[in-house]
mmCIF file of the C-alpha atoms, coordinates in Angstrom:
data_MODEL
# 
_entry.id   MODEL 
# 
loop_
_atom_site.group_PDB 
_atom_site.id 
_atom_site.type_symbol 
_atom_site.label_atom_id 
_atom_site.label_alt_id 
_atom_site.label_comp_id 
_atom_site.label_asym_id 
_atom_site.label_entity_id 
_atom_site.label_seq_id 
_atom_site.pdbx_PDB_ins_code 
_atom_site.Cartn_x 
_atom_site.Cartn_y 
_atom_site.Cartn_z 
_atom_site.occupancy 
_atom_site.B_iso_or_equiv 
_atom_site.pdbx_formal_charge 
_atom_site.auth_seq_id 
_atom_site.auth_comp_id 
_atom_site.auth_asym_id 
_atom_site.auth_atom_id 
_atom_site.pdbx_PDB_model_num 
ATOM 1  C CA . MET A 1 1  ? 9.217  132.977 -68.436 1.00 0.00 ? 1  MET A CA 1 
ATOM 2  C CA . ILE A 1 2  ? 7.218  134.033 -65.412 1.00 0.00 ? 2  ILE A CA 1 
ATOM 3  C CA . ILE A 1 3  ? 4.715  136.746 -66.371 1.00 0.00 ? 3  ILE A CA 1 
ATOM 4  C CA . TYR A 1 4  ? 2.462  136.531 -63.205 1.00 0.00 ? 4  TYR A CA 1 
ATOM 5  C CA . PRO A 1 5  ? 3.294  137.507 -60.747 1.00 0.00 ? 5  PRO A CA 1 
ATOM 6  C CA . SER A 1 6  ? 5.670  140.283 -61.710 1.00 0.00 ? 6  SER A CA 1 
ATOM 7  C CA . ILE A 1 7  ? 8.996  140.612 -60.185 1.00 0.00 ? 7  ILE A CA 1 
ATOM 8  C CA . ASP A 1 8  ? 8.102  144.161 -59.131 1.00 0.00 ? 8  ASP A CA 1 
ATOM 9  C CA . THR A 1 9  ? 4.967  143.049 -57.121 1.00 0.00 ? 9  THR A CA 1 
ATOM 10 C CA . LEU A 1 10 ? 7.036  140.304 -55.609 1.00 0.00 ? 10 LEU A CA 1 
ATOM 11 C CA . LEU A 1 11 ? 9.779  142.621 -54.237 1.00 0.00 ? 11 LEU A CA 1 
ATOM 12 C CA . ASP A 1 12 ? 7.235  144.905 -52.909 1.00 0.00 ? 12 ASP A CA 1 
ATOM 13 C CA . LYS A 1 13 ? 6.371  141.959 -50.571 1.00 0.00 ? 13 LYS A CA 1 
ATOM 14 C CA . VAL A 1 14 ? 9.997  140.663 -49.939 1.00 0.00 ? 14 VAL A CA 1 
ATOM 15 C CA . GLU A 1 15 ? 13.039 142.648 -49.131 1.00 0.00 ? 15 GLU A CA 1 
ATOM 16 C CA . SER A 1 16 ? 15.539 141.053 -51.500 1.00 0.00 ? 16 SER A CA 1 
ATOM 17 C CA . LYS A 1 17 ? 15.680 138.667 -54.353 1.00 0.00 ? 17 LYS A CA 1 
ATOM 18 C CA . TYR A 1 18 ? 17.696 136.254 -52.421 1.00 0.00 ? 18 TYR A CA 1 
ATOM 19 C CA . SER A 1 19 ? 14.865 135.888 -49.798 1.00 0.00 ? 19 SER A CA 1 
ATOM 20 C CA . LEU A 1 20 ? 12.246 135.646 -52.526 1.00 0.00 ? 20 LEU A CA 1 
ATOM 21 C CA . CYS A 1 21 ? 14.287 132.705 -54.161 1.00 0.00 ? 21 CYS A CA 1 
ATOM 22 C CA . SER A 1 22 ? 15.042 130.857 -50.980 1.00 0.00 ? 22 SER A CA 1 
ATOM 23 C CA . VAL A 1 23 ? 11.515 131.070 -49.724 1.00 0.00 ? 23 VAL A CA 1 
ATOM 24 C CA . SER A 1 24 ? 9.688  130.152 -52.921 1.00 0.00 ? 24 SER A CA 1 
ATOM 25 C CA . SER A 1 25 ? 12.150 127.364 -53.334 1.00 0.00 ? 25 SER A CA 1 
ATOM 26 C CA . LYS A 1 26 ? 11.358 125.956 -50.084 1.00 0.00 ? 26 LYS A CA 1 
ATOM 27 C CA . ARG A 1 27 ? 7.573  126.422 -50.300 1.00 0.00 ? 27 ARG A CA 1 
ATOM 28 C CA . ALA A 1 28 ? 7.708  124.849 -53.885 1.00 0.00 ? 28 ALA A CA 1 
ATOM 29 C CA . HIS A 1 29 ? 9.343  121.745 -52.333 1.00 0.00 ? 29 HIS A CA 1 
ATOM 30 C CA . GLU A 1 30 ? 6.631  121.583 -49.691 1.00 0.00 ? 30 GLU A CA 1 
ATOM 31 C CA . LEU A 1 31 ? 3.765  121.983 -52.366 1.00 0.00 ? 31 LEU A CA 1 
ATOM 32 C CA . GLN A 1 32 ? 5.389  119.034 -54.288 1.00 0.00 ? 32 GLN A CA 1 
ATOM 33 C CA . ALA A 1 33 ? 5.799  116.792 -51.279 1.00 0.00 ? 33 ALA A CA 1 
ATOM 34 C CA . GLU A 1 34 ? 2.752  117.364 -49.185 1.00 0.00 ? 34 GLU A CA 1 
ATOM 35 C CA . GLN A 1 35 ? 0.205  118.796 -51.684 1.00 0.00 ? 35 GLN A CA 1 
ATOM 36 C CA . ASN A 1 36 ? -0.988 121.394 -49.360 1.00 0.00 ? 36 ASN A CA 1 
ATOM 37 C CA . PRO A 1 37 ? -2.123 124.288 -51.265 1.00 0.00 ? 37 PRO A CA 1 
ATOM 38 C CA . MET A 1 38 ? -2.937 127.734 -49.605 1.00 0.00 ? 38 MET A CA 1 
ATOM 39 C CA . LEU A 1 39 ? -5.021 129.101 -52.699 1.00 0.00 ? 39 LEU A CA 1 
ATOM 40 C CA . LYS A 1 40 ? -8.100 127.663 -54.333 1.00 0.00 ? 40 LYS A CA 1 
ATOM 41 C CA . THR A 1 41 ? -6.707 128.070 -57.817 1.00 0.00 ? 41 THR A CA 1 
ATOM 42 C CA . TYR A 1 42 ? -3.342 128.818 -59.353 1.00 0.00 ? 42 TYR A CA 1 
ATOM 43 C CA . GLN A 1 43 ? -2.431 130.394 -62.715 1.00 0.00 ? 43 GLN A CA 1 
ATOM 44 C CA . SER A 1 44 ? 0.932  128.537 -62.938 1.00 0.00 ? 44 SER A CA 1 
ATOM 45 C CA . PRO A 1 45 ? 1.137  124.758 -63.225 1.00 0.00 ? 45 PRO A CA 1 
ATOM 46 C CA . LYS A 1 46 ? 4.512  124.829 -61.750 1.00 0.00 ? 46 LYS A CA 1 
ATOM 47 C CA . TYR A 1 47 ? 5.355  124.595 -57.979 1.00 0.00 ? 47 TYR A CA 1 
ATOM 48 C CA . VAL A 1 48 ? 7.664  127.609 -58.041 1.00 0.00 ? 48 VAL A CA 1 
ATOM 49 C CA . GLY A 1 49 ? 5.193  129.670 -59.717 1.00 0.00 ? 49 GLY A CA 1 
ATOM 50 C CA . GLN A 1 50 ? 2.490  128.554 -57.330 1.00 0.00 ? 50 GLN A CA 1 
ATOM 51 C CA . ALA A 1 51 ? 4.686  129.570 -54.336 1.00 0.00 ? 51 ALA A CA 1 
ATOM 52 C CA . LEU A 1 52 ? 5.306  132.915 -56.009 1.00 0.00 ? 52 LEU A CA 1 
ATOM 53 C CA . GLU A 1 53 ? 1.391  133.419 -56.220 1.00 0.00 ? 53 GLU A CA 1 
ATOM 54 C CA . GLU A 1 54 ? 1.111  132.699 -52.657 1.00 0.00 ? 54 GLU A CA 1 
ATOM 55 C CA . ILE A 1 55 ? 3.552  135.293 -51.833 1.00 0.00 ? 55 ILE A CA 1 
ATOM 56 C CA . THR A 1 56 ? 1.677  137.860 -53.989 1.00 0.00 ? 56 THR A CA 1 
ATOM 57 C CA . ASP A 1 57 ? -1.694 137.033 -52.184 1.00 0.00 ? 57 ASP A CA 1 
ATOM 58 C CA . ASP A 1 58 ? -0.197 137.468 -48.883 1.00 0.00 ? 58 ASP A CA 1 
ATOM 59 C CA . LYS A 1 59 ? -0.760 133.877 -47.897 1.00 0.00 ? 59 LYS A CA 1 
ATOM 60 C CA . LEU A 1 60 ? 2.914  133.314 -47.491 1.00 0.00 ? 60 LEU A CA 1 
ATOM 61 C CA . VAL A 1 61 ? 4.984  136.094 -45.991 1.00 0.00 ? 61 VAL A CA 1 
ATOM 62 C CA . ILE A 1 62 ? 8.476  136.442 -44.975 1.00 0.00 ? 62 ILE A CA 1 
ATOM 63 C CA . SER A 1 63 ? 9.145  137.303 -41.252 1.00 0.00 ? 63 SER A CA 1 
ATOM 64 C CA . GLU A 1 64 ? 12.158 139.199 -40.164 1.00 0.00 ? 64 GLU A CA 1 
ATOM 65 C CA . GLY A 1 65 ? 15.357 137.109 -40.325 1.00 0.00 ? 65 GLY A CA 1 
ATOM 66 C CA . GLY A 1 66 ? 14.006 135.457 -43.685 1.00 0.00 ? 66 GLY A CA 1 
ATOM 67 C CA . LYS A 1 67 ? 11.778 132.707 -42.071 1.00 0.00 ? 67 LYS A CA 1 
ATOM 68 C CA . GLN A 1 68 ? 8.564  131.805 -44.050 1.00 0.00 ? 68 GLN A CA 1 
ATOM 69 C CA . SER A 1 69 ? 5.321  131.775 -42.193 1.00 0.00 ? 69 SER A CA 1 
ATOM 70 C CA . GLU A 1 70 ? 1.936  130.895 -43.352 1.00 0.00 ? 70 GLU A CA 1 
ATOM 71 C CA . HIS A 1 71 ? -0.834 133.542 -43.284 1.00 0.00 ? 71 HIS A CA 1 
ATOM 72 C CA . THR A 1 72 ? -4.016 132.229 -41.978 1.00 0.00 ? 72 THR A CA 1 
ATOM 73 C CA . GLU A 1 73 ? -7.460 134.109 -42.128 1.00 0.00 ? 73 GLU A CA 1 
ATOM 74 C CA . ALA A 1 74 ? -9.603 133.776 -39.129 1.00 0.00 ? 74 ALA A CA 1 
# 
């Protein structure tokens, strides 16, 4: 069961549950294959949970059309 981040918080950042599922799945596969975290620490030990945390922290955003993009701070 996912407690953090909450589904309500995630749906404020993403327009649909389908987009949320699709993007978090793609990002989880990237995390597993490439080991390239965007956050310093994660609460979740699982890759999908880590992807959801990145969305919550605005490190991973979904642009119009459902494509994911990484948010980098300058």
